Amino acid sequence: QVQLAESGGGLVQAGGSLRLSCAPSGNAFRAYTLGWFRQAPGKEREFVAAITWNSGNTRYADSVKGRFTISIDNTRDADAVLLHLNNLKPEDTAVYYCAVRRNWVLSQTVEAYPFWGQGTQITVSS
């Protein structure tokens, strides 16, 4: 069973920055695609960004391009996927989830990702 451990959410003022981390279990994740999604109250879960573990190819939602950066952190004992969130806006407030799919396609659809983390809250105050 795949397990994903997220961390790094919190409260930040508009214009501020945060960094989220997602640590998948197992070395086999180097063959997978990992995505970040978010869900605001009363809204559907939406795609934010994705990265392929083996090549580092990325894809972003238009709403976060130029502000968010997804990357792989392999400098520690346990590999992790990071999401750097800069110039945060109140509309970025949501629960952020990381998810994994077992191929290299940078899908933007929720249904394409069978494995999910528990989510971490980000609140951006105006």
CSV table of N, CA and C in Angstrom, one decimal:
chain,number,residue,atom,x,y,z
A,1,GLN,N,0.8,-1.2,0.0
A,1,GLN,CA,0.0,0.0,0.0
A,1,GLN,C,0.9,1.2,0.0
A,2,VAL,N,0.5,2.2,-0.8
A,2,VAL,CA,1.3,3.4,-0.9
A,2,VAL,C,0.9,4.4,0.2
A,3,GLN,N,1.9,5.0,0.8
A,3,GLN,CA,1.6,6.0,1.9
A,3,GLN,C,2.3,7.3,1.5
A,4,LEU,N,1.6,8.4,1.8
A,4,LEU,CA,2.2,9.7,1.5
A,4,LEU,C,2.1,10.6,2.8
A,5,ALA,N,3.2,11.2,3.1
A,5,ALA,CA,3.2,12.0,4.3
A,5,ALA,C,3.4,13.4,3.9
A,6,GLU,N,2.4,14.3,4.2
A,6,GLU,CA,2.5,15.7,3.8
A,6,GLU,C,2.9,16.6,5.0
A,7,SER,N,3.5,17.7,4.8
A,7,SER,CA,3.8,18.6,5.9
A,7,SER,C,4.0,20.0,5.3
A,8,GLY,N,3.9,21.0,6.1
A,8,GLY,CA,4.3,22.4,5.7
A,8,GLY,C,3.2,23.4,5.6
A,9,GLY,N,2.0,23.0,5.8
A,9,GLY,CA,0.9,24.0,5.7
A,9,GLY,C,0.9,25.0,6.9
A,10,GLY,N,0.0,26.0,6.8
A,10,GLY,CA,-0.1,26.9,7.9
A,10,GLY,C,-0.8,28.2,7.5
A,11,LEU,N,-0.7,29.2,8.3
A,11,LEU,CA,-1.3,30.5,8.1
A,11,LEU,C,-0.3,31.5,7.6
A,12,VAL,N,-0.6,32.2,6.5
A,12,VAL,CA,0.3,33.2,6.0
A,12,VAL,C,-0.4,34.4,5.4
A,13,GLN,N,0.2,35.5,5.5
A,13,GLN,CA,-0.4,36.7,4.9
A,13,GLN,C,-0.3,36.7,3.4
A,14,ALA,N,-1.2,37.4,2.7
A,14,ALA,CA,-1.1,37.6,1.3
A,14,ALA,C,0.3,38.1,0.9
A,15,GLY,N,0.8,37.5,-0.2
A,15,GLY,CA,2.1,37.9,-0.6
A,15,GLY,C,3.2,37.1,0.0
A,16,GLY,N,2.9,36.3,1.0
A,16,GLY,CA,3.9,35.5,1.6
A,16,GLY,C,4.2,34.2,0.9
A,17,SER,N,5.0,33.3,1.6
A,17,SER,CA,5.5,32.1,0.9
A,17,SER,C,5.3,30.9,1.9
A,18,LEU,N,5.2,29.7,1.4
A,18,LEU,CA,5.2,28.5,2.2
A,18,LEU,C,5.9,27.4,1.3
A,19,ARG,N,6.2,26.4,2.0
A,19,ARG,CA,6.8,25.2,1.3
A,19,ARG,C,6.1,24.0,1.8
A,20,LEU,N,5.5,23.2,1.0
A,20,LEU,CA,4.9,21.9,1.3
A,20,LEU,C,5.8,20.8,0.9
A,21,SER,N,5.8,19.7,1.7
A,21,SER,CA,6.6,18.5,1.4
A,21,SER,C,5.7,17.3,1.4
A,22,CYS,N,6.0,16.4,0.5
A,22,CYS,CA,5.3,15.1,0.4
A,22,CYS,C,6.3,14.0,0.3
A,23,ALA,N,6.3,13.1,1.3
A,23,ALA,CA,7.3,12.0,1.3
A,23,ALA,C,6.6,10.7,1.0
A,24,PRO,N,6.7,10.2,-0.2
A,24,PRO,CA,6.1,8.9,-0.5
A,24,PRO,C,6.9,7.7,0.1
A,25,SER,N,6.3,6.6,0.4
A,25,SER,CA,7.0,5.5,0.9
A,25,SER,C,7.5,4.6,-0.2
A,26,GLY,N,8.7,4.0,0.0
A,26,GLY,CA,9.2,3.1,-1.0
A,26,GLY,C,10.0,3.7,-2.1
A,27,ASN,N,11.1,3.0,-2.5
A,27,ASN,CA,12.0,3.5,-3.5
A,27,ASN,C,11.4,3.4,-4.9
A,28,ALA,N,10.3,2.6,-5.1
A,28,ALA,CA,9.7,2.4,-6.4
A,28,ALA,C,9.1,3.7,-6.9
A,29,PHE,N,9.0,4.7,-6.0
A,29,PHE,CA,8.4,6.0,-6.4
A,29,PHE,C,9.2,6.7,-7.5
A,30,ARG,N,10.4,6.3,-7.7
A,30,ARG,CA,11.2,7.0,-8.8
A,30,ARG,C,10.6,6.8,-10.1
A,31,ALA,N,9.7,5.8,-10.3
A,31,ALA,CA,9.1,5.6,-11.5
A,31,ALA,C,7.7,6.2,-11.6
A,32,TYR,N,7.3,7.0,-10.7
A,32,TYR,CA,5.9,7.5,-10.6
A,32,TYR,C,5.8,9.0,-11.0
A,33,THR,N,4.6,9.4,-11.1
A,33,THR,CA,4.2,10.8,-11.2
A,33,THR,C,3.6,11.2,-9.9
A,34,LEU,N,4.0,12.4,-9.3
A,34,LEU,CA,3.4,12.9,-8.1
A,34,LEU,C,2.8,14.2,-8.4
A,35,GLY,N,1.5,14.4,-7.9
A,35,GLY,CA,0.8,15.6,-8.1
A,35,GLY,C,0.4,16.3,-6.8
A,36,TRP,N,0.2,17.6,-6.9
A,36,TRP,CA,-0.4,18.3,-5.8
A,36,TRP,C,-1.8,18.8,-6.3
A,37,PHE,N,-2.8,18.7,-5.4
A,37,PHE,CA,-4.1,19.2,-5.7
A,37,PHE,C,-4.5,20.0,-4.5
A,38,ARG,N,-5.6,20.8,-4.6
A,38,ARG,CA,-6.2,21.5,-3.5
A,38,ARG,C,-7.7,21.5,-3.6
A,39,GLN,N,-8.3,21.7,-2.4
A,39,GLN,CA,-9.7,21.8,-2.3
A,39,GLN,C,-10.1,22.9,-1.3
A,40,ALA,N,-10.8,23.9,-1.8
A,40,ALA,CA,-11.3,25.0,-1.0
A,40,ALA,C,-12.7,24.6,-0.5
A,41,PRO,N,-13.1,25.2,0.6
A,41,PRO,CA,-14.5,24.9,1.1
A,41,PRO,C,-15.6,25.1,0.1
A,42,GLY,N,-16.4,24.1,-0.1
A,42,GLY,CA,-17.5,24.2,-1.1
A,42,GLY,C,-17.1,24.1,-2.5
A,43,LYS,N,-15.9,23.8,-2.8
A,43,LYS,CA,-15.4,23.6,-4.2
A,43,LYS,C,-14.9,22.2,-4.4
A,44,GLU,N,-14.8,21.9,-5.7
A,44,GLU,CA,-14.2,20.6,-6.0
A,44,GLU,C,-12.7,20.6,-5.9
A,45,ARG,N,-12.1,19.4,-5.7
A,45,ARG,CA,-10.7,19.3,-5.7
A,45,ARG,C,-10.1,19.7,-7.1
A,46,GLU,N,-9.0,20.4,-7.1
A,46,GLU,CA,-8.5,20.9,-8.4
A,46,GLU,C,-7.0,20.6,-8.4
A,47,PHE,N,-6.5,20.5,-9.6
A,47,PHE,CA,-5.1,20.2,-9.9
A,47,PHE,C,-4.3,21.5,-9.6
A,48,VAL,N,-3.1,21.3,-9.1
A,48,VAL,CA,-2.2,22.4,-8.9
A,48,VAL,C,-0.9,22.3,-9.7
A,49,ALA,N,-0.2,21.1,-9.5
A,49,ALA,CA,1.0,20.9,-10.2
A,49,ALA,C,1.4,19.4,-10.1
A,50,ALA,N,2.2,18.9,-11.0
A,50,ALA,CA,2.7,17.5,-11.0
A,50,ALA,C,4.1,17.5,-11.6
A,51,ILE,N,4.8,16.4,-11.2
A,51,ILE,CA,6.2,16.2,-11.6
A,51,ILE,C,6.4,14.7,-11.8
A,52,THR,N,7.2,14.3,-12.8
A,52,THR,CA,7.5,12.9,-13.0
A,52,THR,C,8.8,12.7,-12.2
A,53,TRP,N,8.8,11.6,-11.4
A,53,TRP,CA,9.9,11.4,-10.5
A,53,TRP,C,11.2,11.1,-11.3
A,54,ASN,N,11.1,10.3,-12.4
A,54,ASN,CA,12.4,9.9,-13.1
A,54,ASN,C,13.0,11.0,-13.9
A,55,SER,N,12.2,11.9,-14.5
A,55,SER,CA,12.8,12.9,-15.4
A,55,SER,C,12.6,14.3,-14.9
A,56,GLY,N,11.8,14.5,-13.9
A,56,GLY,CA,11.6,15.9,-13.4
A,56,GLY,C,10.7,16.7,-14.3
A,57,ASN,N,10.0,16.2,-15.3
A,57,ASN,CA,9.1,17.0,-16.1
A,57,ASN,C,8.0,17.5,-15.2
A,58,THR,N,7.5,18.7,-15.5
A,58,THR,CA,6.5,19.3,-14.6
A,58,THR,C,5.3,19.9,-15.4
A,59,ARG,N,4.2,20.1,-14.7
A,59,ARG,CA,3.0,20.7,-15.3
A,59,ARG,C,2.3,21.5,-14.2
A,60,TYR,N,1.8,22.6,-14.6
A,60,TYR,CA,1.1,23.5,-13.6
A,60,TYR,C,-0.2,23.9,-14.0
A,61,ALA,N,-1.1,24.2,-13.1
A,61,ALA,CA,-2.4,24.8,-13.4
A,61,ALA,C,-2.1,26.3,-13.7
A,62,ASP,N,-2.9,26.9,-14.6
A,62,ASP,CA,-2.7,28.2,-15.0
A,62,ASP,C,-2.7,29.2,-13.9
A,63,SER,N,-3.5,28.9,-12.9
A,63,SER,CA,-3.7,29.8,-11.7
A,63,SER,C,-2.5,29.9,-10.9
A,64,VAL,N,-1.6,29.0,-11.0
A,64,VAL,CA,-0.4,29.0,-10.1
A,64,VAL,C,0.9,29.2,-10.9
A,65,LYS,N,0.9,29.2,-12.2
A,65,LYS,CA,2.1,29.4,-13.0
A,65,LYS,C,2.8,30.7,-12.6
A,66,GLY,N,4.1,30.5,-12.4
A,66,GLY,CA,4.9,31.7,-12.1
A,66,GLY,C,5.0,32.0,-10.6
A,67,ARG,N,4.1,31.3,-9.8
A,67,ARG,CA,4.1,31.6,-8.4
A,67,ARG,C,4.4,30.3,-7.6
A,68,PHE,N,4.0,29.1,-8.1
A,68,PHE,CA,4.3,27.9,-7.4
A,68,PHE,C,5.4,27.1,-8.2
A,69,THR,N,6.2,26.4,-7.5
A,69,THR,CA,7.2,25.5,-8.1
A,69,THR,C,7.2,24.2,-7.5
A,70,ILE,N,7.1,23.1,-8.3
A,70,ILE,CA,7.2,21.7,-7.8
A,70,ILE,C,8.6,21.2,-8.1
A,71,SER,N,9.2,20.5,-7.1
A,71,SER,CA,10.5,19.9,-7.3
A,71,SER,C,10.7,18.7,-6.5
A,72,ILE,N,11.8,18.0,-6.8
A,72,ILE,CA,12.1,16.8,-6.1
A,72,ILE,C,13.3,17.0,-5.2
A,73,ASP,N,13.1,16.7,-3.9
A,73,ASP,CA,14.2,16.9,-3.0
A,73,ASP,C,14.8,15.5,-2.7
A,74,ASN,N,16.0,15.3,-3.2
A,74,ASN,CA,16.7,14.0,-3.0
A,74,ASN,C,18.0,14.2,-2.2
A,75,THR,N,18.0,15.3,-1.4
A,75,THR,CA,19.2,15.6,-0.6
A,75,THR,C,19.1,15.0,0.8
A,76,ARG,N,18.0,14.5,1.1
A,76,ARG,CA,17.8,13.9,2.4
A,76,ARG,C,17.8,12.4,2.3
A,77,ASP,N,17.8,11.7,3.4
A,77,ASP,CA,17.7,10.3,3.5
A,77,ASP,C,16.5,9.8,2.8
A,78,ALA,N,15.4,10.5,2.9
A,78,ALA,CA,14.1,10.0,2.3
A,78,ALA,C,13.7,11.0,1.2
A,79,ASP,N,13.6,10.6,0.0
A,79,ASP,CA,13.2,11.5,-1.1
A,79,ASP,C,11.8,12.1,-0.8
A,80,ALA,N,11.6,13.3,-1.3
A,80,ALA,CA,10.4,14.0,-1.1
A,80,ALA,C,10.1,14.9,-2.3
A,81,VAL,N,8.8,15.2,-2.5
A,81,VAL,CA,8.5,16.2,-3.5
A,81,VAL,C,8.0,17.5,-2.8
A,82,LEU,N,8.6,18.6,-3.2
A,82,LEU,CA,8.3,19.9,-2.6
A,82,LEU,C,7.4,20.7,-3.5
A,83,LEU,N,6.6,21.5,-2.9
A,83,LEU,CA,5.8,22.5,-3.6
A,83,LEU,C,6.1,23.9,-2.9
A,84,HIS,N,6.8,24.7,-3.6
A,84,HIS,CA,7.1,26.1,-3.1
A,84,HIS,C,6.0,27.0,-3.6
A,85,LEU,N,5.4,27.7,-2.6
A,85,LEU,CA,4.2,28.6,-2.9
A,85,LEU,C,4.7,30.0,-2.6
A,86,ASN,N,4.8,30.8,-3.6
A,86,ASN,CA,5.2,32.2,-3.5
A,86,ASN,C,4.1,33.1,-3.9
A,87,ASN,N,4.1,34.4,-3.4
A,87,ASN,CA,3.1,35.4,-3.7
A,87,ASN,C,1.7,34.8,-3.5
A,88,LEU,N,1.5,34.3,-2.3
A,88,LEU,CA,0.2,33.6,-2.0
A,88,LEU,C,-0.9,34.7,-2.0
A,89,LYS,N,-2.1,34.2,-2.4
A,89,LYS,CA,-3.3,35.0,-2.5
A,89,LYS,C,-4.3,34.4,-1.6
A,90,PRO,N,-5.3,35.2,-1.1
A,90,PRO,CA,-6.4,34.6,-0.4
A,90,PRO,C,-7.1,33.5,-1.1
A,91,GLU,N,-7.2,33.6,-2.4
A,91,GLU,CA,-7.9,32.5,-3.2
A,91,GLU,C,-7.1,31.2,-3.2
A,92,ASP,N,-5.8,31.2,-2.7
A,92,ASP,CA,-5.0,30.0,-2.6
A,92,ASP,C,-5.4,29.2,-1.3
A,93,THR,N,-6.2,29.8,-0.5
A,93,THR,CA,-6.6,29.1,0.8
A,93,THR,C,-7.4,27.8,0.4
A,94,ALA,N,-6.9,26.7,1.0
A,94,ALA,CA,-7.4,25.4,0.7
A,94,ALA,C,-6.7,24.3,1.5
A,95,VAL,N,-7.2,23.1,1.4
A,95,VAL,CA,-6.5,22.0,1.9
A,95,VAL,C,-5.7,21.4,0.7
A,96,TYR,N,-4.4,21.3,0.9
A,96,TYR,CA,-3.5,20.8,-0.2
A,96,TYR,C,-3.2,19.3,0.0
A,97,TYR,N,-3.4,18.6,-1.1
A,97,TYR,CA,-3.1,17.1,-1.1
A,97,TYR,C,-2.1,16.7,-2.0
A,98,CYS,N,-1.2,15.8,-1.7
A,98,CYS,CA,-0.3,15.2,-2.7
A,98,CYS,C,-0.9,13.8,-3.0
A,99,ALA,N,-0.6,13.4,-4.3
A,99,ALA,CA,-1.2,12.2,-4.8
A,99,ALA,C,-0.2,11.6,-5.8
A,100,VAL,N,-0.3,10.3,-6.0
A,100,VAL,CA,0.7,9.5,-6.8
A,100,VAL,C,-0.1,8.7,-7.8
A,101,ARG,N,0.5,8.6,-9.0
A,101,ARG,CA,0.0,7.6,-10.0
A,101,ARG,C,1.2,6.9,-10.5
A,102,ARG,N,0.9,5.6,-11.0
A,102,ARG,CA,2.0,4.7,-11.3
A,102,ARG,C,2.4,4.7,-12.8
A,103,ASN,N,2.5,5.9,-13.4
A,103,ASN,CA,3.1,6.1,-14.7
A,103,ASN,C,3.6,7.5,-14.9
A,104,TRP,N,4.1,7.8,-16.1
A,104,TRP,CA,4.8,9.0,-16.3
A,104,TRP,C,4.0,10.1,-16.9
A,105,VAL,N,2.7,9.9,-17.0
A,105,VAL,CA,1.8,10.9,-17.6
A,105,VAL,C,1.4,12.0,-16.6
A,106,LEU,N,1.6,13.3,-16.9
A,106,LEU,CA,1.4,14.4,-16.0
A,106,LEU,C,-0.1,14.7,-16.0
A,107,SER,N,-0.9,13.8,-15.5
A,107,SER,CA,-2.4,14.1,-15.6
A,107,SER,C,-2.8,15.2,-14.6
A,108,GLN,N,-3.9,15.9,-15.0
A,108,GLN,CA,-4.5,16.9,-14.1
A,108,GLN,C,-5.8,16.5,-13.5
A,109,THR,N,-6.2,15.2,-13.7
A,109,THR,CA,-7.5,14.8,-13.2
A,109,THR,C,-7.3,14.1,-11.9
A,110,VAL,N,-8.3,14.3,-11.0
A,110,VAL,CA,-8.3,13.7,-9.7
A,110,VAL,C,-8.3,12.2,-9.9
A,111,GLU,N,-9.2,11.7,-10.8
A,111,GLU,CA,-9.4,10.3,-10.9
A,111,GLU,C,-8.2,9.5,-11.4
A,112,ALA,N,-7.2,10.2,-12.0
A,112,ALA,CA,-6.0,9.5,-12.5
A,112,ALA,C,-5.0,9.1,-11.4
A,113,TYR,N,-5.2,9.6,-10.1
A,113,TYR,CA,-4.3,9.4,-9.0
A,113,TYR,C,-5.0,8.5,-8.0
A,114,PRO,N,-4.6,7.3,-7.8
A,114,PRO,CA,-5.2,6.4,-6.9
A,114,PRO,C,-4.8,6.5,-5.4
A,115,PHE,N,-3.6,7.2,-5.2
A,115,PHE,CA,-3.1,7.2,-3.9
A,115,PHE,C,-3.0,8.7,-3.4
A,116,TRP,N,-3.5,8.9,-2.2
A,116,TRP,CA,-3.6,10.3,-1.7
A,116,TRP,C,-3.0,10.4,-0.3
A,117,GLY,N,-2.5,11.6,0.0
A,117,GLY,CA,-2.1,11.9,1.4
A,117,GLY,C,-3.3,12.5,2.1
A,118,GLN,N,-3.1,12.8,3.4
A,118,GLN,CA,-4.2,13.2,4.3
A,118,GLN,C,-4.6,14.7,4.1
A,119,GLY,N,-3.7,15.4,3.5
A,119,GLY,CA,-4.0,16.9,3.2
A,119,GLY,C,-3.4,17.7,4.3
A,120,THR,N,-3.1,19.0,3.9
A,120,THR,CA,-2.5,20.0,4.9
A,120,THR,C,-3.2,21.3,4.5
A,121,GLN,N,-3.6,22.0,5.6
A,121,GLN,CA,-4.3,23.3,5.4
A,121,GLN,C,-3.4,24.4,5.1
A,122,ILE,N,-3.7,25.2,4.1
A,122,ILE,CA,-3.1,26.5,3.9
A,122,ILE,C,-4.1,27.6,4.0
A,123,THR,N,-3.9,28.6,4.8
A,123,THR,CA,-4.8,29.7,4.9
A,123,THR,C,-4.1,31.0,4.6
A,124,VAL,N,-4.5,31.8,3.7
A,124,VAL,CA,-3.9,33.0,3.3
A,124,VAL,C,-4.8,34.2,3.7
A,125,SER,N,-4.3,35.0,4.6
A,125,SER,CA,-5.1,36.1,5.0
A,125,SER,C,-4.8,37.4,4.2
A,126,SER,N,-5.8,38.2,4.0
A,126,SER,CA,-5.7,39.4,3.2
A,126,SER,C,-5.2,40.6,4.0
